[in-house]
Coordinates of C-alpha atoms in Angstrom, one line a residue:
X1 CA 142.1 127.9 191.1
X2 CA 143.2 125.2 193.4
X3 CA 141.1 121.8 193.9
X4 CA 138.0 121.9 196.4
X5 CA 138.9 120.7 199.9
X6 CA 137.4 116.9 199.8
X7 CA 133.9 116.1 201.1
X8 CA 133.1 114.4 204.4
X9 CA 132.7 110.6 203.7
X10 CA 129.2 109.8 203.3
X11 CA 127.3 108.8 206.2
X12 CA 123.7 107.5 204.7
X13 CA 122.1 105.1 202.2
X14 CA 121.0 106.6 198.8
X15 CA 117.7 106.8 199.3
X16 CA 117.2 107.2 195.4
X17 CA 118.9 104.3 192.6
X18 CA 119.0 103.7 189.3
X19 CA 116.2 101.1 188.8
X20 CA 114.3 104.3 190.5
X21 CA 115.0 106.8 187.6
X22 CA 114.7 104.2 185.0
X23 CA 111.1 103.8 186.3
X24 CA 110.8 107.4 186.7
X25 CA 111.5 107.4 183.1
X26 CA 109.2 105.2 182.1
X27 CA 106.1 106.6 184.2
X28 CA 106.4 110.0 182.7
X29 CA 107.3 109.4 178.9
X30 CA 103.8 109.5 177.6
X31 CA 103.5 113.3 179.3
X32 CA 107.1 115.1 179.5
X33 CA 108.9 115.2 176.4
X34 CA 112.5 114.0 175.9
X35 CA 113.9 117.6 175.5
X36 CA 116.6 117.9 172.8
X37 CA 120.7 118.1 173.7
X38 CA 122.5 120.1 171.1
X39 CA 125.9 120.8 170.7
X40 CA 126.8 125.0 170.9
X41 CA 129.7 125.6 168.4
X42 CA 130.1 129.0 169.5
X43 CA 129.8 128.5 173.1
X44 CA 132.6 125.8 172.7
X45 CA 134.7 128.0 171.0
X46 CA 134.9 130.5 173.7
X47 CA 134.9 127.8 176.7
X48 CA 137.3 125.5 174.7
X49 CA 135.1 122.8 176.0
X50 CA 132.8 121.0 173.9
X51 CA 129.2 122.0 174.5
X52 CA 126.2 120.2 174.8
X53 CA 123.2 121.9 176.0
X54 CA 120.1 120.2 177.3
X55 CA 117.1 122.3 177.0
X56 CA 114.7 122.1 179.5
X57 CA 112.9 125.3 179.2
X58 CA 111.4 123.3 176.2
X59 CA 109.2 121.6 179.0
X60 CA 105.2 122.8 178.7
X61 CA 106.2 124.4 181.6
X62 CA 109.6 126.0 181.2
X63 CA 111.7 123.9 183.7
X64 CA 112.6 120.4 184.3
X65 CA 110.5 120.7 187.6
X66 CA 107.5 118.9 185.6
X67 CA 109.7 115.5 185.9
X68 CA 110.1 115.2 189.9
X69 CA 106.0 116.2 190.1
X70 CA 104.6 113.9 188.0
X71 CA 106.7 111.3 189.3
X72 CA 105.8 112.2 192.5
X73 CA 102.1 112.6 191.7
X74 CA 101.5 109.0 190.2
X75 CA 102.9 107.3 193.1
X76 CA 99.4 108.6 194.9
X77 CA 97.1 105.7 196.2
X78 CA 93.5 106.5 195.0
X79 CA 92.8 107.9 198.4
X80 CA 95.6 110.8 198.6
X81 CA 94.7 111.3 194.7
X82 CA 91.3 111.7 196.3
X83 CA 91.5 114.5 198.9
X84 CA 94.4 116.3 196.9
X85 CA 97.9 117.2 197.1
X86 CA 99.9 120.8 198.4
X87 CA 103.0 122.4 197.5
X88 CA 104.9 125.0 198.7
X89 CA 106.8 127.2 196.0
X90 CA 107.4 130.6 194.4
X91 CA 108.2 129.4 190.8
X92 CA 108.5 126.5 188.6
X93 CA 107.6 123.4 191.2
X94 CA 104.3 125.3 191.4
X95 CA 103.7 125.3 188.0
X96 CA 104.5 121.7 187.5
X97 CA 102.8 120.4 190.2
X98 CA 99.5 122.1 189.4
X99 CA 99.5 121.7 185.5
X100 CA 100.1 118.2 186.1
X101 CA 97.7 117.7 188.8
X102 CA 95.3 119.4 186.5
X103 CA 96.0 116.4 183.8
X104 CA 95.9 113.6 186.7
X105 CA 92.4 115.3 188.3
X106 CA 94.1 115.7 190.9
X107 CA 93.2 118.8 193.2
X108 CA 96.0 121.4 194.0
X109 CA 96.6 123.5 196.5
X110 CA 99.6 125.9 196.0
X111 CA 101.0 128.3 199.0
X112 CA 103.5 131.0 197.4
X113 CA 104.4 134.0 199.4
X114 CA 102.8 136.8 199.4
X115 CA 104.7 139.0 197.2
X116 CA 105.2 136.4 194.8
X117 CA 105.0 138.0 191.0
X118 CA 101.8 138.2 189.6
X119 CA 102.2 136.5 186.1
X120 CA 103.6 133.2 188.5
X121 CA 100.7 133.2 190.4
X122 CA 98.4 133.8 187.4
X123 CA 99.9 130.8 185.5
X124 CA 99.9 128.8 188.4
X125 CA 96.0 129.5 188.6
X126 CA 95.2 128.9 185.2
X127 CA 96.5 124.9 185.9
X128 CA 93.4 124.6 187.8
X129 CA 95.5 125.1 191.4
X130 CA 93.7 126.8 194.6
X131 CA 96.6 129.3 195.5
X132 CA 97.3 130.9 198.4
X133 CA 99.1 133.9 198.9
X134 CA 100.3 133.8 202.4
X135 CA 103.4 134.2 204.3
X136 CA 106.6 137.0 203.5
X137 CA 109.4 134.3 202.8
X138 CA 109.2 130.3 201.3
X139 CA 110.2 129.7 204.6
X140 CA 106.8 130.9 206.2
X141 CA 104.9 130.0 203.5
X142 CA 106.2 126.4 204.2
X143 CA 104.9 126.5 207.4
X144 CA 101.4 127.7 206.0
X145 CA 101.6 124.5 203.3
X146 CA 102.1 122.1 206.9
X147 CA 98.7 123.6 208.7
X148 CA 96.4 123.1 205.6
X149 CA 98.2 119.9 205.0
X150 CA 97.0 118.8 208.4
X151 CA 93.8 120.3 209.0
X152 CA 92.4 119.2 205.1
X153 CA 94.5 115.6 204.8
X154 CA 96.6 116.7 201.7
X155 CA 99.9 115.3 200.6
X156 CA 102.5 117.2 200.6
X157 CA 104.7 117.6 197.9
X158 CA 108.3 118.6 198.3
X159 CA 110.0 120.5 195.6
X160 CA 113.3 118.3 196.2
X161 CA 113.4 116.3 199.7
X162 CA 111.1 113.2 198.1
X163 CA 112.7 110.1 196.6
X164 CA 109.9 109.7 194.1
X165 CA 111.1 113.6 192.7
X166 CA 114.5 113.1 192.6
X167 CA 113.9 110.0 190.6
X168 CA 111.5 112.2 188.4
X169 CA 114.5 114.7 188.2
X170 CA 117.5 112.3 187.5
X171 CA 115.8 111.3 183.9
X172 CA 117.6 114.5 182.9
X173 CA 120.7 112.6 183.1
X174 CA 119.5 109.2 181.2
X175 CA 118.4 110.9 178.3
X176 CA 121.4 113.3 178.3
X177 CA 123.5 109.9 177.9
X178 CA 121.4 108.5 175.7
X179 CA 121.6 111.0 172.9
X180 CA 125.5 111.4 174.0
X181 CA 127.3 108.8 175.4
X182 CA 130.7 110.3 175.0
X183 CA 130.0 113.0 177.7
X184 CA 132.7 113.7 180.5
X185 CA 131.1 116.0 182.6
X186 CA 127.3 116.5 183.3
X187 CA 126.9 120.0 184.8
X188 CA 123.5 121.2 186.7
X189 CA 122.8 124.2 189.2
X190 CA 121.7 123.1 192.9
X191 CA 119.0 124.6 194.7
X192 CA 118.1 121.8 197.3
X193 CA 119.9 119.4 195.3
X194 CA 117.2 116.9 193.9
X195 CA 117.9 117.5 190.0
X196 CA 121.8 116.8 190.5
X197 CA 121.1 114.1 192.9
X198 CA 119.0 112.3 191.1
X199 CA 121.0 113.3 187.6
X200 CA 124.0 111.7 189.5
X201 CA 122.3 108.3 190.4
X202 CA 121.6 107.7 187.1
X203 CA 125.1 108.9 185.4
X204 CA 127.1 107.2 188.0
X205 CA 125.3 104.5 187.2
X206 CA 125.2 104.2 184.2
X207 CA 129.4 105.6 183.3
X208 CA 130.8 105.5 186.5
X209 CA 133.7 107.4 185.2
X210 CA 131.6 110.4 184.2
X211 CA 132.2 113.9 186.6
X212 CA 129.0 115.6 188.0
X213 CA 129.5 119.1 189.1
X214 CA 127.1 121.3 191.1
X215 CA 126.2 124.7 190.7
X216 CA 125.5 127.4 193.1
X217 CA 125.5 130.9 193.6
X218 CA 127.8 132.7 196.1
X219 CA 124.9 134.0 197.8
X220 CA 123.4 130.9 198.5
X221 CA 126.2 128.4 198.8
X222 CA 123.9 126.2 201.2
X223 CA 124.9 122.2 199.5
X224 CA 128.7 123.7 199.3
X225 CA 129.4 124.5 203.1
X226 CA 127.0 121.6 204.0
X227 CA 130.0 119.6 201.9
X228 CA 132.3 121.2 203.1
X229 CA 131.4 121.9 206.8
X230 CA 131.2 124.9 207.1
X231 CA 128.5 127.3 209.1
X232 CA 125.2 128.1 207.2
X233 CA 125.8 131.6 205.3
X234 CA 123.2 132.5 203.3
X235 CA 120.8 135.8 202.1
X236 CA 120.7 138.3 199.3
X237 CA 119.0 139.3 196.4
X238 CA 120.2 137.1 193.6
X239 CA 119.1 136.8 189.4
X240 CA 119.4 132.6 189.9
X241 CA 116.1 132.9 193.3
X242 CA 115.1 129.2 192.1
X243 CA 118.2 127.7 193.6
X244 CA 118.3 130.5 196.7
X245 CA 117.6 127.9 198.8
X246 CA 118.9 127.8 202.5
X247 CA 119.7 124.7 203.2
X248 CA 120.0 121.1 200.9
X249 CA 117.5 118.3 201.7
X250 CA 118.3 115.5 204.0
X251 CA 117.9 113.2 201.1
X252 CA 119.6 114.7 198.6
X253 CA 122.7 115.6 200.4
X254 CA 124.0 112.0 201.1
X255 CA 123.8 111.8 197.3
X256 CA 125.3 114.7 196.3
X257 CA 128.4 114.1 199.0
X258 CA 129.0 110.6 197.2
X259 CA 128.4 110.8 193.8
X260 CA 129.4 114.3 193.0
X261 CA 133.1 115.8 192.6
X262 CA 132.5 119.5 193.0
X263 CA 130.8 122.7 193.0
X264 CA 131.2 125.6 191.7
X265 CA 130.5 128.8 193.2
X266 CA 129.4 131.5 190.7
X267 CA 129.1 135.2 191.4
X268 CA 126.1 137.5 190.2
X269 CA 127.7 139.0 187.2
X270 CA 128.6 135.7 185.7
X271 CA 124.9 134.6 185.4
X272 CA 123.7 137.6 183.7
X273 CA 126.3 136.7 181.2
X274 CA 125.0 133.1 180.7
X275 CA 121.6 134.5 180.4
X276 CA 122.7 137.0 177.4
X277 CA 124.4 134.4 175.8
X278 CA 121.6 132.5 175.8
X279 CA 119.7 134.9 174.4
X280 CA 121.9 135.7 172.0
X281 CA 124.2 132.7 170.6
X282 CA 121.1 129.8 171.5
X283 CA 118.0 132.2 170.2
X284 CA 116.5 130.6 173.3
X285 CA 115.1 132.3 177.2
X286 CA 116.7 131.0 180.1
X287 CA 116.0 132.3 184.1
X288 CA 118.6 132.7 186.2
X289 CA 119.0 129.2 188.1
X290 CA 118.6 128.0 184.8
X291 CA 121.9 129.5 183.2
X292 CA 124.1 128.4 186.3
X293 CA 125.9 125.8 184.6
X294 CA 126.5 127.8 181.9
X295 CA 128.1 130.6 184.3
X296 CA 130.1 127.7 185.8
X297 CA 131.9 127.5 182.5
X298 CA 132.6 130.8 182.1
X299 CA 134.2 130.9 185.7
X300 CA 136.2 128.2 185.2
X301 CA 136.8 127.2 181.7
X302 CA 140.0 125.5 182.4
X303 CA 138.4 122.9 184.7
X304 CA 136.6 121.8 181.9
X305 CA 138.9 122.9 178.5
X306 CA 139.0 119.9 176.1
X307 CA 136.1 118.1 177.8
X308 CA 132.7 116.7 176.3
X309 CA 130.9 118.9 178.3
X310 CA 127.1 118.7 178.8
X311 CA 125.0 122.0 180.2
X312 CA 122.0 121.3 182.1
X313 CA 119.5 124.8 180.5
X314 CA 117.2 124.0 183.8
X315 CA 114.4 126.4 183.0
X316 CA 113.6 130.0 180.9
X317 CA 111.1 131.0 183.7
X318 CA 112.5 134.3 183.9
X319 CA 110.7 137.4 184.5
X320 CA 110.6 140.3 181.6
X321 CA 111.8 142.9 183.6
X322 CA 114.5 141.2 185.0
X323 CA 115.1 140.4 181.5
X324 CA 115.3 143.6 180.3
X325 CA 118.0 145.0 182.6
X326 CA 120.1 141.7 182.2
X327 CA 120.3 142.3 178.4
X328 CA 121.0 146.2 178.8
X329 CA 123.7 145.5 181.7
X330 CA 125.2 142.8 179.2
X331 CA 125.3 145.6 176.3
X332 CA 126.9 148.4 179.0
X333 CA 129.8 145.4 179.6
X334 CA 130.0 144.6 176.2
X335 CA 131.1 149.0 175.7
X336 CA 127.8 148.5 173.2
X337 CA 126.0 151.2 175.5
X338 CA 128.2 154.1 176.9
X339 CA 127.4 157.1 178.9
X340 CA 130.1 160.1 178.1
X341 CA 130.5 163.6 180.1
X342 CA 131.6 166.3 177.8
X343 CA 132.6 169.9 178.7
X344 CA 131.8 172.2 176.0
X345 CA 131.1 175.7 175.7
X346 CA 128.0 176.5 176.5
X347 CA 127.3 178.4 173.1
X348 CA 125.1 178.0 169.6
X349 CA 126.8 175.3 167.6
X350 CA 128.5 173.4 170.4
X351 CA 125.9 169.9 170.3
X352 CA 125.9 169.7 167.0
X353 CA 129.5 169.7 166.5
X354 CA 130.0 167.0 168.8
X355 CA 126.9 164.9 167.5
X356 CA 128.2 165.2 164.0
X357 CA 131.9 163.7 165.1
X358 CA 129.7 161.1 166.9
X359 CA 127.8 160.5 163.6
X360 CA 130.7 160.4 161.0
X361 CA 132.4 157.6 163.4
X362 CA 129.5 155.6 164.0
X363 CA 128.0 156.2 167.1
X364 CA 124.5 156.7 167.5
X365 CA 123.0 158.9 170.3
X366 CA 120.3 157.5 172.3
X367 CA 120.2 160.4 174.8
X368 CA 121.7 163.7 176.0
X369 CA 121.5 166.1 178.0
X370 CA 123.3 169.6 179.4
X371 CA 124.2 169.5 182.9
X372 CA 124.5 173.2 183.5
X373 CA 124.8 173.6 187.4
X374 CA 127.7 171.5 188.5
X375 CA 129.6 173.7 190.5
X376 CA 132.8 172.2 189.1
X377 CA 132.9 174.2 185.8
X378 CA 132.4 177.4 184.5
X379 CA 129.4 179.1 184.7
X380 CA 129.8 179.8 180.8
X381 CA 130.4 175.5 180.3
X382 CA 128.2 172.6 180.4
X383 CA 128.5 169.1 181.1
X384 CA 126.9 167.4 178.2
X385 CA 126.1 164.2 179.2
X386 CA 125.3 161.8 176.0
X387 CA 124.3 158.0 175.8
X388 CA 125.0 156.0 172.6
X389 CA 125.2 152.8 171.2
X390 CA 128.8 151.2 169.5
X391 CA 130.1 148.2 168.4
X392 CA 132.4 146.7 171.0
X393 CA 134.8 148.8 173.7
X394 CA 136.8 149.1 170.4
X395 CA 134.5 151.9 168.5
X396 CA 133.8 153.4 171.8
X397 CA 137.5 154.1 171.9
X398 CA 137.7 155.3 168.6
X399 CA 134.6 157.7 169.6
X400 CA 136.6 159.5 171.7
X401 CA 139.7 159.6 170.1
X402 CA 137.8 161.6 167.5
X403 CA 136.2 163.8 170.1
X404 CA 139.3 164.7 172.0
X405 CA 140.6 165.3 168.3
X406 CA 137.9 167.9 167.4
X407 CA 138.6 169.8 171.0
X408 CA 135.9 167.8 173.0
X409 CA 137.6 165.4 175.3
X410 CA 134.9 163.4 176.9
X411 CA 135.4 160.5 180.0
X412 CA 133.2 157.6 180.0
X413 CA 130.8 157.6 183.0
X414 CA 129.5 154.9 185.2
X415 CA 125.7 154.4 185.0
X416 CA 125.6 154.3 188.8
X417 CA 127.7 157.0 189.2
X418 CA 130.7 159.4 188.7
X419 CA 133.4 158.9 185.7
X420 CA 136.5 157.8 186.5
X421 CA 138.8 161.2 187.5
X422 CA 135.9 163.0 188.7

C-alpha cells in the first residue's frame, strides 16, 4: 500500500509536554502499576516484526483509562474535590474515574446511556459512583453529564479532551521506553486521541527518531479524515465501540497532526483476529479497541517487518458474549468449525456410514441434521446437514475427499447462508 497523503501542518500549541507526563508519572506511581512489556515470539514470527506488547488490561481496572483519571482527579483544589466530579462514558473511563474517585473520597457522578450493558454499569456502581442511565447515544448522554454539571457545581471530566488526562495517558509511552529503549515504532489505537497524543509527547521527546502510529477502525476513521481533510464519515456497529468516537478532541488533534506519522485503518475482521490471538498465543483477554494495534500489524505487516515494534494491549474490557462469537468466528476462519450439506439416500444405514468416514479421518460431529423438504432433491433424498470440528482447512479437505470417496460428496456451507454452487 502506498504512503498516507501528508497531514496539514499543524496550526496550535501542544497543549500537553513532556515535563507534563513526567509529572503525570510521578503523581500516579503509588496507585497505577507500571504494567509489564513483553516480547511475543510467536506473534513476531508471523508479523516478521519484533513484538513487544504492553499490557494494560493488567490495570485494577482493565484499561489504561485509570492513568488520564487519576491524573486528572488530583489536580482538584479542595473545593471541586469537595462538591464532586462527573463523567460521561459507556466503558472503561467510567470505571476509572469512579474507582479512583472512590480511593480519593471523591464523589462520582457517572452518566452512561441508557442501554449501556449491565455488568458495566454494575462495576461502575460498585466503585462507589452515582450512575445515571440516561440518554440513547454518548452523544446525548454528554449533554445530560453538562445539565447536572451546572445545576450541582461538579467538574467535569473528559475522557480525552483535558491536558491533565492526556498527560495521565502518555506515561504509557515513558514506561514502554523505559523497559525498551531500542523500540522503533510505538503503536496505539485512537478513539479521541488522548492515549497516542500524550504517548507521543513523551516518545518524541524522549527519542525523537521513534514512529508513532494510530489506530482506527474503518467505521470510525474520525482523527484520520480530520488529518487528512476530509468530510466527517462515521456510524456502525463495530467490535473496537471504545474508540467509535465521532470526532478527535480539539486538544489532542494538534498533537497527533505533529508528532504522529500515520494511521492505520483496520477493517472488522482484522480485530477479531487480534482478539483470538490474544486469547490464544498471549493466554491474556483483550476488548476490541484494545487489540487495534495488534490488527494494525496484521494489515500491514510490511510497514513494520524487521522493526522493534511495541503494541499498545489498551484494555481486556470485553464483554463475554461478544467474546464468545469472536472465538467461534475465529475457529469457522481457521476451517476448525465447518458446516457440510450432504445428499444421501434417505434410507437405514445412510448417517452412520457417513459419520463413521467422518470418524476414521478425524472429524468430530458437533451437530446434524436431515433437511428433508428442499424442493431441490428427490423426495426419496435428504440434505444432511452436519457440523464438526477439524484441525486446520487442511483436514477439512481431507474430510471430504474421503466422503466424496465413499459415494457422499458433500459442499461446505456458509454459516449465514447457502454453499457455494447452490
Amino acid at each position: 500500500m502506498s504512503p498516507f497523503p501528508p497531514f496539514p501542518a499543524a496550526s496550535a500549541v501542544p497543549a500537553v509536554t513532556l515535563a507534563d507526563v513526567e509529572a503525570a508519572a510521578r503523581l500516579i506511581a503509588h496507585a497505577v502499576p507500571h504494567t509489564p512489556l513483553l516480547p511475543s515470539r510467536t506473534l513476531s514470527r508471523l508479523t516478521g516484526a519484533e513484538v513487544f506488547i504492553k499490557f494494560e488490561n493488567h490495570q485494577f481496572t482493565a484499561s489504561f483509562k485509570e492513568r488520564g483519571a487519576l491524573n486528572r482527579l488530583s489536580a482538584l483544589s479542595e473545593t471541586e474535590r469537595a462538591r464532586g466530579v462527573i463523567a460521561m462514558s459507556a466503558g472503561n473511563h467510567a470505571q476509572g474515574v469512579a474507582y479512583h474517585a472512590q480511593r480519593l473520597g471523591v464523589p462520582a457522578v457517572i452518566v452512561m446511556p441508557a442501554d449501556t450493558p449491565f455488568v458495566k454499569v454494575k462495576h461502575t456502581r460498585d466503585f462507589g459512583a452515582r450512575v445515571v442511565l440516561e440518554g440513547e447515544t454518548v452523544a446525548e448522554s454528554r449533554l445530560v453529564a453538562e445539565r447536572i454539571r451546572e445545576e450541582e457545581g461538579l467538574t467535569f471530566v473528559h475522557p480525552y479532551n483535558d491536558p491533565w488526562v492526556i498527560a495521565g495517558q502518555g506515561t504509557v509511552a515513558l514506561e514502554m521506553l523505559a523497559d525498551q529503549p531500542n523500540l522503533d515504532i510505538l503503536v496505539a489505537p485512537i478513539g479521541g486521541g488522548g492515549l497516542l497524543g500524550g504517548m507521543a509527547v513523551a516518545a518524541k521527546a524522549v527519542k525523537p527518531a521513534i514512529e508513532m502510529i494510530g489506530v482506527q477502525v474503518g467505521l470510525y476513521p474520525s482523527a484520520y479524515n480530520a488529518l487528512h481533510g476530509l468530510p466527517p464519515c462515521t456510524g456502525g456497529a463495530t467490535v473496537a465501540e471504545g474508540i467509535a468516537v465521532k470526532e478527535p478532541g480539539d486538544l489532542t488533534l494538534p498533537l497527533l497532526r505533529a508528532l504522529v506519522s500515520r494511521i492505520i485503518l483496520v477493517d472488522e475482521t482484522a480485530v477479531e483476529e487480534a482478539i483470538s490471538l490474544y486469547l490464544s498465543v498471549e493466554k491474556t483477554v483483550a476488548e476490541g479497541a484494545g487489540a487495534a494495534s495488534l490488527a494494525a500489524l496484521l494489515t500491514e505487516p510490511q510497514r513494520f517487518r524487521g522493526k522493534k515494534v511495541g503494541l499498545v494491549l489498551s484494555g481486556g474490557n470485553i464483554d463475554p458474549r461478544i467474546m464468545a462469537s469472536v472465538i467461534m468466528r475465529s475457529l469457522v476462519r481457521e476451517g476448525r468449525i465447518a458446516h457440510l450439506s450432504i445428499r444421501i439416500g434417505d434410507k437405514p444405514g445412510q448417517l452412520a456410514r457417513v459419520a463413521t468416514v467422518i470418524g476414521e479421518t478425524g472429524g468430530n460431529i458437533v451437530e446434524v441434521r436431515h433437511e428433508r423438504l428442499t424442493s431441490d432433491i428427490s423426495v426419496k433424498s435428504t440434505d444432511l446437514r452436519v457440523i464438526l470440528e477439524t484441525r486446520d482447512h487442511t483436514h477439512l479437505a481431507e474430510i471430504l475427499e474421503c466422503l466424496a470417496a465413499a459415494g457422499f460428496p458433500a459442499n461446505e456451507r456458509s454459516f449465514s447462508g447457502p454453499a457455494a454452487g447452490d
